[in-house]
Coordinates of N, CA and C in Angstrom, one line a residue:
X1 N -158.3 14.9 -11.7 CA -159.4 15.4 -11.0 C -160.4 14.3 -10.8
X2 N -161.2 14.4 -9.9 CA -162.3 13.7 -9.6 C -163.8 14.1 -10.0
X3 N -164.4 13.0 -10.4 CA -165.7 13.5 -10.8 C -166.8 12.7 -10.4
X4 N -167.8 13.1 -9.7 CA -168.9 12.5 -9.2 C -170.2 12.9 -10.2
X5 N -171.2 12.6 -10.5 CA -172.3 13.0 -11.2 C -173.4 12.0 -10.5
X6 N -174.3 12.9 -10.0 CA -175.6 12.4 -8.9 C -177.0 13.0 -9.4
X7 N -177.9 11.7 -9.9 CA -178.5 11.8 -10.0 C -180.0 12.0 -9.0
X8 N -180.9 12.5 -8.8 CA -182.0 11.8 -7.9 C -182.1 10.1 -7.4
X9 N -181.8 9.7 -8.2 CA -182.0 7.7 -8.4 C -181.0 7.7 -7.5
X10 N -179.8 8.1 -8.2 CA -178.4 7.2 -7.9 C -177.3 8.4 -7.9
X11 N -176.0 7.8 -7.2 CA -174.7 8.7 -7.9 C -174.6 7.6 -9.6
X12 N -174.5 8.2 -10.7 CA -174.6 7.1 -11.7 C -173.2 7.4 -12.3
X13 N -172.1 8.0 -11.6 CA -170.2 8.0 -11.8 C -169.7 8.5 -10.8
X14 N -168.4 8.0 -11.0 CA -167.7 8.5 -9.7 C -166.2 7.9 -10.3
X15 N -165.4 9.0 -10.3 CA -164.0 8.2 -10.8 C -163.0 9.5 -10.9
X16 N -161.8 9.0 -11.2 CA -160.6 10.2 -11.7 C -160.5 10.0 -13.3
X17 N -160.3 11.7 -13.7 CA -160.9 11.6 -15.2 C -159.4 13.1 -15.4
X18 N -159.5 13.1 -16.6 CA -158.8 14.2 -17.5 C -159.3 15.6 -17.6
X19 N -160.5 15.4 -18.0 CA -161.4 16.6 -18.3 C -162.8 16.1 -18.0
X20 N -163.9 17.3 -17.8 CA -165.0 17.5 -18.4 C -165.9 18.7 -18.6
X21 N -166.5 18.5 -19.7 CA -166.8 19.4 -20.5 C -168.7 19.3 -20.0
X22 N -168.8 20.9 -19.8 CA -170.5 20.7 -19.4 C -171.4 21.6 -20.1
X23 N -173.1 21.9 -20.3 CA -173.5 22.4 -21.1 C -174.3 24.0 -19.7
X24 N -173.2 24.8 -19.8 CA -173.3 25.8 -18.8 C -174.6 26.7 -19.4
X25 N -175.3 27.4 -18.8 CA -176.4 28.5 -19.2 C -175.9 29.2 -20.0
X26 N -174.5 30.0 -20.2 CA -173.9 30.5 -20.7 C -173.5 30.2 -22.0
X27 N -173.5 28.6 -22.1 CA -172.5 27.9 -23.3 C -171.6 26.9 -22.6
X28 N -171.2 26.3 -23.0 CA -170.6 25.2 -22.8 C -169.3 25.5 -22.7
X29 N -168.9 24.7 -21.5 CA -167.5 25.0 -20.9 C -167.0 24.2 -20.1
X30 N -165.2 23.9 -20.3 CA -164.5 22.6 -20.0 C -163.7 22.6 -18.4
X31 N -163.4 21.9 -17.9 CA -162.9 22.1 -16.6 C -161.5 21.0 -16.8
X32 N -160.6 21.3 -16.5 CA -159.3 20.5 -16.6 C -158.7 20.4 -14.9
X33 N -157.5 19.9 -14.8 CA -156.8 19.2 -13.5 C -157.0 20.4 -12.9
X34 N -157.4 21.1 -11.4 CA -156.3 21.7 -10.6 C -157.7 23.0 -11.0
X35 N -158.9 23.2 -11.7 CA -159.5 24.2 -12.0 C -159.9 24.9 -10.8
X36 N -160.1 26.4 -10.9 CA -160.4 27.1 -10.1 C -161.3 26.5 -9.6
X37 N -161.9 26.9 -8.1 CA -163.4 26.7 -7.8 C -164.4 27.8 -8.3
X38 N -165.4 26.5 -8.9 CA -166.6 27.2 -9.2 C -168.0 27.1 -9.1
X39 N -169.2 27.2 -9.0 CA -170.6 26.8 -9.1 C -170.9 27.2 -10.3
X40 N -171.7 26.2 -10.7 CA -172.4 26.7 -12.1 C -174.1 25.9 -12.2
X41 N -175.0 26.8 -13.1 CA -176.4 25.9 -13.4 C -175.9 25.7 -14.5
X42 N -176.4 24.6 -14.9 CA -176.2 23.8 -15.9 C -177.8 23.5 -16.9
X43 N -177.7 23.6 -18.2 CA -179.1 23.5 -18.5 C -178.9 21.9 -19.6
X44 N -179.9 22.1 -20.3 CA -179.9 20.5 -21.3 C -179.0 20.3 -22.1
X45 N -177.9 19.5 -22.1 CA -176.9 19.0 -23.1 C -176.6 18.0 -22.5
X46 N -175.1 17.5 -23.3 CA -174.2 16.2 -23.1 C -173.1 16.7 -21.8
X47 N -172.7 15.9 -20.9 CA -171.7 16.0 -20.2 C -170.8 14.9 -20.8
X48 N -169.5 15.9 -20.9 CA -168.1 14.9 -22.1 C -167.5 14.5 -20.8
X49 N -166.9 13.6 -20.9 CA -165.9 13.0 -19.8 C -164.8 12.6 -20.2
X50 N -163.9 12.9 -20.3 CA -162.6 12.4 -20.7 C -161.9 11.5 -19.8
X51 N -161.9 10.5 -19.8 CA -161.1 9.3 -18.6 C -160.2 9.7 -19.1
X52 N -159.4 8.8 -17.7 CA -157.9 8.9 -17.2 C -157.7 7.3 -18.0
X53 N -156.8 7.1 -18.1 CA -155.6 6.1 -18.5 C -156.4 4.7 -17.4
X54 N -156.1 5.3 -16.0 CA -156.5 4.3 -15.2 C -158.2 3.9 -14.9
X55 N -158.6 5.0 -15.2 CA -160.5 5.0 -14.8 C -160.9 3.7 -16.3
X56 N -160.7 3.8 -17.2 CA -161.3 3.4 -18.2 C -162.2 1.7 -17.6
X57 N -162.0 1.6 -16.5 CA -162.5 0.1 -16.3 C -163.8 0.5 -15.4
X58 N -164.1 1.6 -15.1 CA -165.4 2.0 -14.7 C -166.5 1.8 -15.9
X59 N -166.2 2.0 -17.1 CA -166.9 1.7 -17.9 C -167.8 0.6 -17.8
X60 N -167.1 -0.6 -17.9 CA -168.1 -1.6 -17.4 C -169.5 -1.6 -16.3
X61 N -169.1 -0.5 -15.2 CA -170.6 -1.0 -14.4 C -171.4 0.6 -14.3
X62 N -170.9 1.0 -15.9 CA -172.0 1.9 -15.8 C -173.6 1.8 -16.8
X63 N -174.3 2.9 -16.6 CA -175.9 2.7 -17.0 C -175.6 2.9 -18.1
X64 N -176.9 2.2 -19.2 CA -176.9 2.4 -20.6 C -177.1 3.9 -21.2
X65 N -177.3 5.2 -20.2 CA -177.4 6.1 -20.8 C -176.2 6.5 -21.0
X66 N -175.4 6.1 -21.0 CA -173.9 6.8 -20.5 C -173.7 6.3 -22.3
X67 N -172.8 6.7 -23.2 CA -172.5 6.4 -24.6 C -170.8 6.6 -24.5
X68 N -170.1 5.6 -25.0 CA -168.7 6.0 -25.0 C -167.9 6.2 -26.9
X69 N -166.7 6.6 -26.5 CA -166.3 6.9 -28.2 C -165.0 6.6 -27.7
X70 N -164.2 5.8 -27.3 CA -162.6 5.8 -27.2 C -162.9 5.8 -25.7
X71 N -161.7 7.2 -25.3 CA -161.6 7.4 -24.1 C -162.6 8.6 -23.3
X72 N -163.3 8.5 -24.0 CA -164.6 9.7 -24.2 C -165.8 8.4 -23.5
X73 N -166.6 9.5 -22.2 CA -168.2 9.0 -22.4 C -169.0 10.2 -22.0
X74 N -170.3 10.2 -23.0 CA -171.0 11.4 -23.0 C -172.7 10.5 -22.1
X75 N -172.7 11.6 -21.3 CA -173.7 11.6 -20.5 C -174.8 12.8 -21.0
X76 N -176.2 12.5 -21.2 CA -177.4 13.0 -21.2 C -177.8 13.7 -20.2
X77 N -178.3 15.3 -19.9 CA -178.9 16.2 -18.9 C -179.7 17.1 -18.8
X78 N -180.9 16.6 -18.6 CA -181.7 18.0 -18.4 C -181.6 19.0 -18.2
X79 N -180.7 19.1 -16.7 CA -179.8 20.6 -16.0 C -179.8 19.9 -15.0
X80 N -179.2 21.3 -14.4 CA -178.4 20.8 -13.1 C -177.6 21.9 -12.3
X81 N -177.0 21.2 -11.8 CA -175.8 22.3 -10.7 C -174.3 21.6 -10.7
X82 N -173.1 22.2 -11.0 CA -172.4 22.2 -11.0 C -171.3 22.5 -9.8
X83 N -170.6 21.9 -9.1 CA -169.5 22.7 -8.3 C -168.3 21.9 -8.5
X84 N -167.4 22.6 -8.5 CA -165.8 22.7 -8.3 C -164.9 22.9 -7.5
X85 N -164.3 22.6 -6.8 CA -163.9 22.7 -5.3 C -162.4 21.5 -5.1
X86 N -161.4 22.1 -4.9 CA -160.4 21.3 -4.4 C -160.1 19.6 -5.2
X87 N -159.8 20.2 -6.9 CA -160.2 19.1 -7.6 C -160.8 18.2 -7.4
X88 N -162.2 18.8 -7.4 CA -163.1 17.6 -7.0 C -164.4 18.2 -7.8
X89 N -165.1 17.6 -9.2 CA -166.2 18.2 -9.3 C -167.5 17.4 -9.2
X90 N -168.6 17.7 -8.6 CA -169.8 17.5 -8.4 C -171.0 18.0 -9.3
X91 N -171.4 16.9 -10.0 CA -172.3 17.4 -11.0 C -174.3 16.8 -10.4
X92 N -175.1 17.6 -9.8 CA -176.0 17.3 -9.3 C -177.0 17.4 -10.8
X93 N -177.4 16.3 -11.4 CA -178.4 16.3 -12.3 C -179.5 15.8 -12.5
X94 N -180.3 16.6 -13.4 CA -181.9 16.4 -13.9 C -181.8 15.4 -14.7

């Protein structure tokens, strides 16, 4: 699946990824290949990102807020909006 994350500043990711995991109003919840379409508000947590095999070289030209652990990088969020659409997710954040 694809994942863009857009900030006010910047888009600050954009790549093909495995999973990611977001901090929904509800609780926190994962989106994997092929997920239904959805919208969601998103409030203050980490956004997990699970890279692909092949994405891992985005790493290099990303911002220092971004933190990685392996094939994991966790991104910081105020809140936000979430959409899901035709494996493709859009994360618009605070």
């Amino acid at each position: 699946m694809y994942l863009e994350i857009v900030t006010p500043e910047a888009v600050v990711f954009q790549a093909e990824i495995d999973a990611v995991k977001v901090p929904g109003i509800e609780g926190e919840f994962q989106m994997l290949n092929n997920h239904a379409p959805i919208v969601s508000t998103l409030t203050s947590g980490t956004v997990k990102i699970n890279l692909t095999t092949s994405s891992t070289d985005v790493t290099s030209k990303l911002s220092s807020d971004f933190r990685q652990e392996g094939k994991e990088l966790f991104y910081p969020i105020k809140g936000g909006v979430l959409e899901m659409k035709d494996n493709k997710a859009i994360i618009l954040a605070d």
